[in-house]
GROMACS .gro file of C-alpha atoms in nm:
model
  387
    1UNK     CA    1   2.838   1.238  -5.210
    2UNK     CA    2   2.975   1.033  -4.930
    3UNK     CA    3   2.657   0.895  -4.790
    4UNK     CA    4   2.491   0.721  -5.045
    5UNK     CA    5   2.877   0.530  -5.118
    6UNK     CA    6   2.861   0.424  -4.753
    7UNK     CA    7   2.497   0.295  -4.787
    8UNK     CA    8   2.577   0.152  -5.061
    9UNK     CA    9   2.890  -0.036  -4.917
   10UNK     CA   10   2.669  -0.137  -4.569
   11UNK     CA   11   2.403  -0.267  -4.772
   12UNK     CA   12   2.638  -0.485  -4.987
   13UNK     CA   13   2.867  -0.638  -4.678
   14UNK     CA   14   2.790  -0.999  -4.643
   15UNK     CA   15   2.777  -1.166  -4.298
   16UNK     CA   16   2.859  -1.534  -4.235
   17UNK     CA   17   2.572  -1.765  -4.142
   18UNK     CA   18   2.550  -2.125  -4.071
   19UNK     CA   19   2.272  -2.284  -4.309
   20UNK     CA   20   2.105  -2.623  -4.241
   21UNK     CA   21   1.912  -2.774  -4.438
   22UNK     CA   22   1.617  -3.015  -4.388
   23UNK     CA   23   1.859  -3.340  -4.443
   24UNK     CA   24   2.089  -3.251  -4.137
   25UNK     CA   25   2.359  -3.123  -4.408
   26UNK     CA   26   2.477  -2.755  -4.305
   27UNK     CA   27   2.718  -2.530  -4.462
   28UNK     CA   28   2.896  -2.152  -4.430
   29UNK     CA   29   2.760  -1.916  -4.661
   30UNK     CA   30   2.864  -1.567  -4.705
   31UNK     CA   31   2.507  -1.392  -4.747
   32UNK     CA   32   2.435  -1.022  -4.780
   33UNK     CA   33   2.123  -0.841  -4.598
   34UNK     CA   34   1.951  -0.803  -4.939
   35UNK     CA   35   2.029  -1.172  -5.048
   36UNK     CA   36   1.880  -1.273  -4.738
   37UNK     CA   37   1.593  -1.077  -4.775
   38UNK     CA   38   1.514  -1.254  -5.095
   39UNK     CA   39   1.590  -1.557  -4.969
   40UNK     CA   40   1.343  -1.572  -4.647
   41UNK     CA   41   1.082  -1.277  -4.721
   42UNK     CA   42   1.153  -1.073  -4.405
   43UNK     CA   43   1.195  -0.723  -4.400
   44UNK     CA   44   1.545  -0.545  -4.305
   45UNK     CA   45   1.375  -0.464  -3.952
   46UNK     CA   46   1.304  -0.847  -3.902
   47UNK     CA   47   1.658  -0.912  -3.954
   48UNK     CA   48   1.791  -0.669  -3.661
   49UNK     CA   49   1.623  -0.909  -3.425
   50UNK     CA   50   1.912  -1.174  -3.515
   51UNK     CA   51   2.190  -0.929  -3.540
   52UNK     CA   52   2.447  -1.047  -3.299
   53UNK     CA   53   2.558  -0.696  -3.245
   54UNK     CA   54   2.221  -0.565  -3.111
   55UNK     CA   55   2.041  -0.690  -2.804
   56UNK     CA   56   1.688  -0.769  -2.838
   57UNK     CA   57   1.465  -0.969  -2.561
   58UNK     CA   58   1.366  -1.312  -2.671
   59UNK     CA   59   1.106  -1.337  -2.929
   60UNK     CA   60   0.937  -1.556  -3.170
   61UNK     CA   61   0.823  -1.396  -3.468
   62UNK     CA   62   0.606  -1.542  -3.749
   63UNK     CA   63   0.636  -1.392  -4.096
   64UNK     CA   64   0.497  -1.524  -4.458
   65UNK     CA   65   0.781  -1.754  -4.522
   66UNK     CA   66   1.007  -1.755  -4.227
   67UNK     CA   67   1.010  -1.741  -3.843
   68UNK     CA   68   1.290  -1.563  -3.670
   69UNK     CA   69   1.366  -1.692  -3.331
   70UNK     CA   70   1.579  -1.503  -3.080
   71UNK     CA   71   1.606  -1.696  -2.780
   72UNK     CA   72   1.901  -1.655  -2.529
   73UNK     CA   73   2.197  -1.734  -2.714
   74UNK     CA   74   1.996  -1.877  -3.017
   75UNK     CA   75   1.923  -1.621  -3.323
   76UNK     CA   76   1.797  -1.804  -3.588
   77UNK     CA   77   1.568  -1.774  -3.926
   78UNK     CA   78   1.375  -2.077  -3.982
   79UNK     CA   79   1.200  -2.132  -4.330
   80UNK     CA   80   1.014  -2.460  -4.473
   81UNK     CA   81   1.336  -2.605  -4.568
   82UNK     CA   82   1.625  -2.415  -4.404
   83UNK     CA   83   1.768  -2.302  -4.087
   84UNK     CA   84   2.012  -1.975  -4.083
   85UNK     CA   85   2.230  -1.962  -3.744
   86UNK     CA   86   2.347  -1.609  -3.666
   87UNK     CA   87   2.679  -1.571  -3.521
   88UNK     CA   88   2.791  -1.905  -3.615
   89UNK     CA   89   3.136  -1.882  -3.508
   90UNK     CA   90   3.028  -1.817  -3.143
   91UNK     CA   91   3.146  -2.152  -2.897
   92UNK     CA   92   2.759  -2.121  -2.767
   93UNK     CA   93   2.607  -2.140  -3.117
   94UNK     CA   94   2.833  -2.434  -3.277
   95UNK     CA   95   2.659  -2.697  -3.041
   96UNK     CA   96   2.341  -2.555  -3.179
   97UNK     CA   97   2.433  -2.609  -3.518
   98UNK     CA   98   2.577  -2.974  -3.446
   99UNK     CA   99   2.279  -3.046  -3.244
  100UNK     CA  100   2.041  -2.963  -3.508
  101UNK     CA  101   2.228  -3.125  -3.792
  102UNK     CA  102   2.209  -3.459  -3.588
  103UNK     CA  103   1.886  -3.415  -3.506
  104UNK     CA  104   1.744  -3.366  -3.862
  105UNK     CA  105   1.958  -3.584  -3.969
  106UNK     CA  106   1.814  -3.854  -3.723
  107UNK     CA  107   1.470  -3.738  -3.838
  108UNK     CA  108   1.560  -3.798  -4.209
  109UNK     CA  109   1.728  -4.143  -4.164
  110UNK     CA  110   1.437  -4.261  -3.978
  111UNK     CA  111   1.200  -4.132  -4.237
  112UNK     CA  112   0.974  -3.900  -3.985
  113UNK     CA  113   0.790  -4.234  -3.853
  114UNK     CA  114   0.986  -4.332  -3.558
  115UNK     CA  115   1.076  -3.965  -3.470
  116UNK     CA  116   1.023  -3.830  -3.111
  117UNK     CA  117   0.889  -3.532  -3.241
  118UNK     CA  118   0.608  -3.734  -3.403
  119UNK     CA  119   0.264  -3.603  -3.257
  120UNK     CA  120   0.002  -3.893  -3.223
  121UNK     CA  121  -0.310  -3.841  -3.398
  122UNK     CA  122  -0.611  -4.067  -3.439
  123UNK     CA  123  -0.418  -4.383  -3.332
  124UNK     CA  124  -0.128  -4.279  -3.601
  125UNK     CA  125   0.181  -4.058  -3.588
  126UNK     CA  126   0.227  -3.747  -3.785
  127UNK     CA  127   0.581  -3.614  -3.836
  128UNK     CA  128   0.632  -3.278  -3.749
  129UNK     CA  129   0.683  -3.000  -4.015
  130UNK     CA  130   1.039  -2.910  -4.081
  131UNK     CA  131   0.986  -2.577  -3.914
  132UNK     CA  132   0.861  -2.717  -3.596
  133UNK     CA  133   1.130  -2.924  -3.563
  134UNK     CA  134   1.384  -2.648  -3.563
  135UNK     CA  135   1.186  -2.412  -3.348
  136UNK     CA  136   1.148  -2.713  -3.105
  137UNK     CA  137   1.506  -2.764  -3.095
  138UNK     CA  138   1.558  -2.400  -3.030
  139UNK     CA  139   1.319  -2.395  -2.742
  140UNK     CA  140   1.480  -2.712  -2.588
  141UNK     CA  141   1.804  -2.580  -2.605
  142UNK     CA  142   1.720  -2.237  -2.473
  143UNK     CA  143   1.540  -2.367  -2.192
  144UNK     CA  144   1.795  -2.612  -2.137
  145UNK     CA  145   2.036  -2.333  -2.076
  146UNK     CA  146   1.833  -2.143  -1.850
  147UNK     CA  147   1.764  -2.463  -1.637
  148UNK     CA  148   2.121  -2.519  -1.607
  149UNK     CA  149   2.192  -2.176  -1.481
  150UNK     CA  150   1.920  -2.163  -1.233
  151UNK     CA  151   2.023  -2.539  -1.112
  152UNK     CA  152   2.387  -2.368  -1.044
  153UNK     CA  153   2.234  -2.043  -0.886
  154UNK     CA  154   2.073  -2.279  -0.637
  155UNK     CA  155   2.347  -2.471  -0.593
  156UNK     CA  156   2.548  -2.158  -0.500
  157UNK     CA  157   2.265  -1.937  -0.349
  158UNK     CA  158   2.150  -2.169  -0.061
  159UNK     CA  159   2.476  -2.244   0.103
  160UNK     CA  160   2.592  -1.885   0.084
  161UNK     CA  161   2.259  -1.763   0.250
  162UNK     CA  162   2.305  -2.035   0.545
  163UNK     CA  163   2.678  -1.898   0.577
  164UNK     CA  164   2.523  -1.530   0.600
  165UNK     CA  165   2.298  -1.599   0.873
  166UNK     CA  166   2.582  -1.749   1.081
  167UNK     CA  167   2.799  -1.518   1.022
  168UNK     CA  168   2.742  -1.179   0.873
  169UNK     CA  169   3.066  -1.043   0.750
  170UNK     CA  170   3.146  -0.820   0.452
  171UNK     CA  171   3.272  -1.108   0.224
  172UNK     CA  172   2.937  -1.312   0.256
  173UNK     CA  173   2.733  -0.973   0.217
  174UNK     CA  174   2.921  -0.924  -0.117
  175UNK     CA  175   2.853  -1.276  -0.220
  176UNK     CA  176   2.507  -1.254  -0.148
  177UNK     CA  177   2.461  -0.942  -0.342
  178UNK     CA  178   2.620  -1.085  -0.651
  179UNK     CA  179   2.389  -1.386  -0.618
  180UNK     CA  180   2.086  -1.166  -0.621
  181UNK     CA  181   2.214  -0.958  -0.901
  182UNK     CA  182   2.224  -1.287  -1.091
  183UNK     CA  183   1.907  -1.408  -0.990
  184UNK     CA  184   1.738  -1.072  -1.085
  185UNK     CA  185   1.897  -1.111  -1.439
  186UNK     CA  186   1.787  -1.480  -1.481
  187UNK     CA  187   1.435  -1.421  -1.377
  188UNK     CA  188   1.380  -1.168  -1.633
  189UNK     CA  189   1.543  -1.359  -1.896
  190UNK     CA  190   1.316  -1.691  -1.798
  191UNK     CA  191   1.009  -1.426  -1.767
  192UNK     CA  192   1.031  -1.285  -2.099
  193UNK     CA  193   1.061  -1.662  -2.257
  194UNK     CA  194   0.737  -1.732  -2.058
  195UNK     CA  195   0.573  -1.427  -2.213
  196UNK     CA  196   0.642  -1.457  -2.528
  197UNK     CA  197   0.525  -1.836  -2.492
  198UNK     CA  198   0.211  -1.719  -2.366
  199UNK     CA  199   0.148  -1.465  -2.605
  200UNK     CA  200   0.183  -1.725  -2.878
  201UNK     CA  201  -0.033  -1.958  -2.680
  202UNK     CA  202  -0.314  -1.663  -2.647
  203UNK     CA  203  -0.320  -1.570  -3.006
  204UNK     CA  204  -0.438  -1.774  -3.291
  205UNK     CA  205  -0.305  -1.580  -3.596
  206UNK     CA  206   0.020  -1.582  -3.465
  207UNK     CA  207   0.072  -1.947  -3.436
  208UNK     CA  208  -0.096  -1.979  -3.777
  209UNK     CA  209   0.191  -1.755  -3.895
  210UNK     CA  210   0.429  -2.033  -3.784
  211UNK     CA  211   0.281  -2.295  -4.038
  212UNK     CA  212   0.547  -2.226  -4.300
  213UNK     CA  213   0.494  -2.577  -4.459
  214UNK     CA  214   0.115  -2.559  -4.478
  215UNK     CA  215   0.116  -2.221  -4.596
  216UNK     CA  216   0.337  -2.349  -4.899
  217UNK     CA  217   0.109  -2.650  -4.972
  218UNK     CA  218  -0.170  -2.419  -4.963
  219UNK     CA  219  -0.035  -2.191  -5.189
  220UNK     CA  220   0.084  -2.461  -5.426
  221UNK     CA  221  -0.315  -2.602  -5.434
  222UNK     CA  222  -0.452  -2.266  -5.505
  223UNK     CA  223  -0.189  -2.239  -5.754
  224UNK     CA  224  -0.096  -1.900  -5.710
  225UNK     CA  225   0.111  -1.644  -5.478
  226UNK     CA  226  -0.162  -1.485  -5.233
  227UNK     CA  227  -0.139  -1.337  -4.899
  228UNK     CA  228  -0.309  -1.514  -4.618
  229UNK     CA  229  -0.660  -1.439  -4.384
  230UNK     CA  230  -0.626  -1.622  -4.080
  231UNK     CA  231  -0.993  -1.730  -3.933
  232UNK     CA  232  -0.957  -1.730  -3.567
  233UNK     CA  233  -1.202  -1.994  -3.439
  234UNK     CA  234  -1.320  -1.906  -3.042
  235UNK     CA  235  -1.498  -2.159  -2.858
  236UNK     CA  236  -1.890  -2.177  -2.946
  237UNK     CA  237  -2.104  -2.000  -2.682
  238UNK     CA  238  -2.450  -1.880  -2.682
  239UNK     CA  239  -2.372  -1.544  -2.620
  240UNK     CA  240  -2.143  -1.498  -2.935
  241UNK     CA  241  -2.387  -1.386  -3.198
  242UNK     CA  242  -2.514  -1.073  -3.213
  243UNK     CA  243  -2.903  -0.943  -3.241
  244UNK     CA  244  -2.880  -1.008  -3.617
  245UNK     CA  245  -2.798  -1.343  -3.591
  246UNK     CA  246  -2.430  -1.281  -3.717
  247UNK     CA  247  -2.194  -1.553  -3.568
  248UNK     CA  248  -1.889  -1.370  -3.424
  249UNK     CA  249  -1.695  -1.687  -3.477
  250UNK     CA  250  -1.707  -1.622  -3.876
  251UNK     CA  251  -1.520  -1.309  -3.848
  252UNK     CA  252  -1.221  -1.324  -4.032
  253UNK     CA  253  -0.883  -1.151  -3.910
  254UNK     CA  254  -0.716  -1.039  -4.201
  255UNK     CA  255  -0.307  -0.965  -4.185
  256UNK     CA  256  -0.238  -0.676  -4.426
  257UNK     CA  257   0.043  -0.712  -4.635
  258UNK     CA  258   0.164  -0.341  -4.694
  259UNK     CA  259   0.442  -0.408  -4.966
  260UNK     CA  260   0.187  -0.577  -5.202
  261UNK     CA  261  -0.193  -0.499  -5.144
  262UNK     CA  262  -0.262  -0.642  -5.485
  263UNK     CA  263  -0.246  -1.003  -5.430
  264UNK     CA  264  -0.524  -1.226  -5.405
  265UNK     CA  265  -0.643  -1.307  -5.033
  266UNK     CA  266  -0.668  -1.680  -4.950
  267UNK     CA  267  -0.848  -1.808  -4.635
  268UNK     CA  268  -0.622  -2.016  -4.459
  269UNK     CA  269  -0.720  -2.220  -4.153
  270UNK     CA  270  -0.425  -2.425  -3.998
  271UNK     CA  271  -0.455  -2.710  -3.754
  272UNK     CA  272  -0.291  -2.529  -3.437
  273UNK     CA  273  -0.298  -2.854  -3.214
  274UNK     CA  274   0.075  -2.972  -3.303
  275UNK     CA  275   0.218  -2.619  -3.245
  276UNK     CA  276  -0.018  -2.566  -2.909
  277UNK     CA  277   0.110  -2.879  -2.777
  278UNK     CA  278   0.436  -2.826  -2.843
  279UNK     CA  279   0.458  -2.460  -2.722
  280UNK     CA  280   0.233  -2.564  -2.411
  281UNK     CA  281   0.514  -2.813  -2.323
  282UNK     CA  282   0.780  -2.533  -2.314
  283UNK     CA  283   0.547  -2.277  -2.110
  284UNK     CA  284   0.516  -2.531  -1.858
  285UNK     CA  285   0.892  -2.562  -1.828
  286UNK     CA  286   0.972  -2.230  -1.811
  287UNK     CA  287   0.689  -2.155  -1.597
  288UNK     CA  288   0.854  -2.436  -1.333
  289UNK     CA  289   1.203  -2.268  -1.411
  290UNK     CA  290   1.016  -1.948  -1.316
  291UNK     CA  291   0.880  -2.080  -0.990
  292UNK     CA  292   1.224  -2.232  -0.872
  293UNK     CA  293   1.344  -1.877  -0.929
  294UNK     CA  294   1.041  -1.725  -0.738
  295UNK     CA  295   1.112  -1.961  -0.457
  296UNK     CA  296   1.503  -1.892  -0.450
  297UNK     CA  297   1.440  -1.513  -0.462
  298UNK     CA  298   1.182  -1.560  -0.161
  299UNK     CA  299   1.436  -1.750   0.051
  300UNK     CA  300   1.660  -1.442  -0.022
  301UNK     CA  301   1.404  -1.204   0.100
  302UNK     CA  302   1.342  -1.429   0.398
  303UNK     CA  303   1.707  -1.426   0.465
  304UNK     CA  304   1.737  -1.029   0.424
  305UNK     CA  305   1.490  -1.002   0.675
  306UNK     CA  306   1.658  -1.220   0.908
  307UNK     CA  307   1.990  -1.017   0.870
  308UNK     CA  308   1.795  -0.679   0.946
  309UNK     CA  309   1.623  -0.839   1.266
  310UNK     CA  310   1.954  -0.949   1.367
  311UNK     CA  311   2.127  -0.640   1.304
  312UNK     CA  312   1.850  -0.409   1.454
  313UNK     CA  313   1.867  -0.653   1.793
  314UNK     CA  314   2.261  -0.581   1.788
  315UNK     CA  315   2.185  -0.197   1.743
  316UNK     CA  316   1.952  -0.200   2.035
  317UNK     CA  317   2.209  -0.389   2.227
  318UNK     CA  318   2.469  -0.115   2.148
  319UNK     CA  319   2.223   0.157   2.226
  320UNK     CA  320   2.169  -0.008   2.544
  321UNK     CA  321   2.522  -0.018   2.631
  322UNK     CA  322   2.552   0.329   2.553
  323UNK     CA  323   2.274   0.445   2.785
  324UNK     CA  324   2.480   0.248   3.072
  325UNK     CA  325   2.819   0.357   2.992
  326UNK     CA  326   2.668   0.734   2.985
  327UNK     CA  327   2.464   0.700   3.312
  328UNK     CA  328   2.817   0.540   3.494
  329UNK     CA  329   3.016   0.837   3.367
  330UNK     CA  330   2.785   1.083   3.466
  331UNK     CA  331   2.777   0.899   3.820
  332UNK     CA  332   3.192   0.909   3.848
  333UNK     CA  333   3.168   1.236   3.731
  334UNK     CA  334   2.968   1.337   4.054
  335UNK     CA  335   3.212   1.127   4.252
  336UNK     CA  336   3.512   1.310   4.091
  337UNK     CA  337   3.308   1.639   4.200
  338UNK     CA  338   3.286   1.562   4.551
  339UNK     CA  339   3.636   1.460   4.582
  340UNK     CA  340   3.735   1.786   4.406
  341UNK     CA  341   3.542   1.936   4.671
  342UNK     CA  342   3.684   1.765   4.944
  343UNK     CA  343   4.015   1.805   4.855
  344UNK     CA  344   4.018   2.204   4.842
  345UNK     CA  345   4.268   2.374   5.080
  346UNK     CA  346   3.992   2.515   5.325
  347UNK     CA  347   4.056   2.469   5.687
  348UNK     CA  348   3.687   2.247   5.803
  349UNK     CA  349   3.651   2.038   6.114
  350UNK     CA  350   3.689   1.732   5.898
  351UNK     CA  351   4.046   1.767   5.883
  352UNK     CA  352   4.105   1.754   6.240
  353UNK     CA  353   3.982   1.398   6.261
  354UNK     CA  354   4.270   1.131   6.244
  355UNK     CA  355   4.361   1.094   5.879
  356UNK     CA  356   4.320   0.686   5.873
  357UNK     CA  357   3.941   0.715   5.954
  358UNK     CA  358   3.867   1.022   5.765
  359UNK     CA  359   4.018   0.890   5.461
  360UNK     CA  360   3.873   0.554   5.426
  361UNK     CA  361   3.529   0.649   5.538
  362UNK     CA  362   3.535   0.935   5.292
  363UNK     CA  363   3.617   0.698   5.016
  364UNK     CA  364   3.392   0.453   5.114
  365UNK     CA  365   3.089   0.668   5.131
  366UNK     CA  366   3.192   0.846   4.763
  367UNK     CA  367   3.198   0.467   4.638
  368UNK     CA  368   2.924   0.349   4.776
  369UNK     CA  369   2.675   0.667   4.699
  370UNK     CA  370   2.803   0.630   4.358
  371UNK     CA  371   2.716   0.225   4.300
  372UNK     CA  372   2.366   0.334   4.500
  373UNK     CA  373   2.276   0.599   4.271
  374UNK     CA  374   2.388   0.407   3.981
  375UNK     CA  375   2.139   0.113   4.072
  376UNK     CA  376   1.868   0.345   4.142
  377UNK     CA  377   1.919   0.504   3.805
  378UNK     CA  378   1.900   0.167   3.628
  379UNK     CA  379   1.584   0.080   3.815
  380UNK     CA  380   1.433   0.378   3.700
  381UNK     CA  381   1.554   0.304   3.341
  382UNK     CA  382   1.378  -0.027   3.391
  383UNK     CA  383   1.071   0.079   3.501
  384UNK     CA  384   1.009   0.313   3.222
  385UNK     CA  385   1.151   0.017   2.983
  386UNK     CA  386   1.422   0.207   2.840
  387UNK     CA  387   1.634  -0.074   2.879
   0.00000   0.00000   0.00000
């Protein structure tokens, strides 16, 4: 009896979203999960990607009526006319909302004719659709954050690594360990963004799903609500036809709608040039950031190799010193043994010689013999290349 009640309460729980419209106006709305599903056409599984409580890797997912954007600190749902920002109270999200308001308001005032987001085509400019401008802003802010973190890490890493090469201490080793940990984390984040952009650029069907405005315009021209077939157009080649003369280029890749299979299927071929140029620009930028991190990683590895060589050399020096000390101890022990034998209370003819002469001759002989034996042993070590 309690389980259904709990499920109903969880489904009816509203969460605050910052909603930014196409004219740059924004407001905070309490929207339930079911209400958001109705407004965006997304599934509850897609909404988990932008849940601030859950941790998902960076991704850009195109759906029938919305784009799910999860890039670094930006978790947003973009439709053809609105942007829903999750976790709007987060200090990292507030600048995104303000920048989005400013950018969209500025584009509205310019009428979309002189915007920096305009894409030239045939000598004229055509404003980017709303969803592309919003997506571009998300990519720009995410890339800027990664770039700032990379520059800050480089500024801290290179002096720390140089200091470590001059002074191998526990403090410097701990600093480099923390830097290396941050380097691995940033590299994985940049790599994920790069891989996501590369995946979109390599898949025309996924890019076609991001054309929300064109899909709505196409539906309006057809006059009915339909799901789409996206035609993939690979480059023409002499080998792209089979033996029956059927051209593979005319193959239709149909995206199945499991929720409603009775809708009419419409052939939809959006122009991918604008989106491809947009994604390509940020793909190149992410590739550049990744190259910076790779260079820093190589510098860290080179420094580690240099430190290991230094430590190995010091260890070899310590081993050599240990061998020399052990040899000296052995020879001194021999001298002590001789002195002990001579110190026994036994009557021999040596004791009948005047003590002043015998004592110094004995001491000189023991010391000289020990030094000579030590030199002979060291020469043997050198000859055998043990030292």
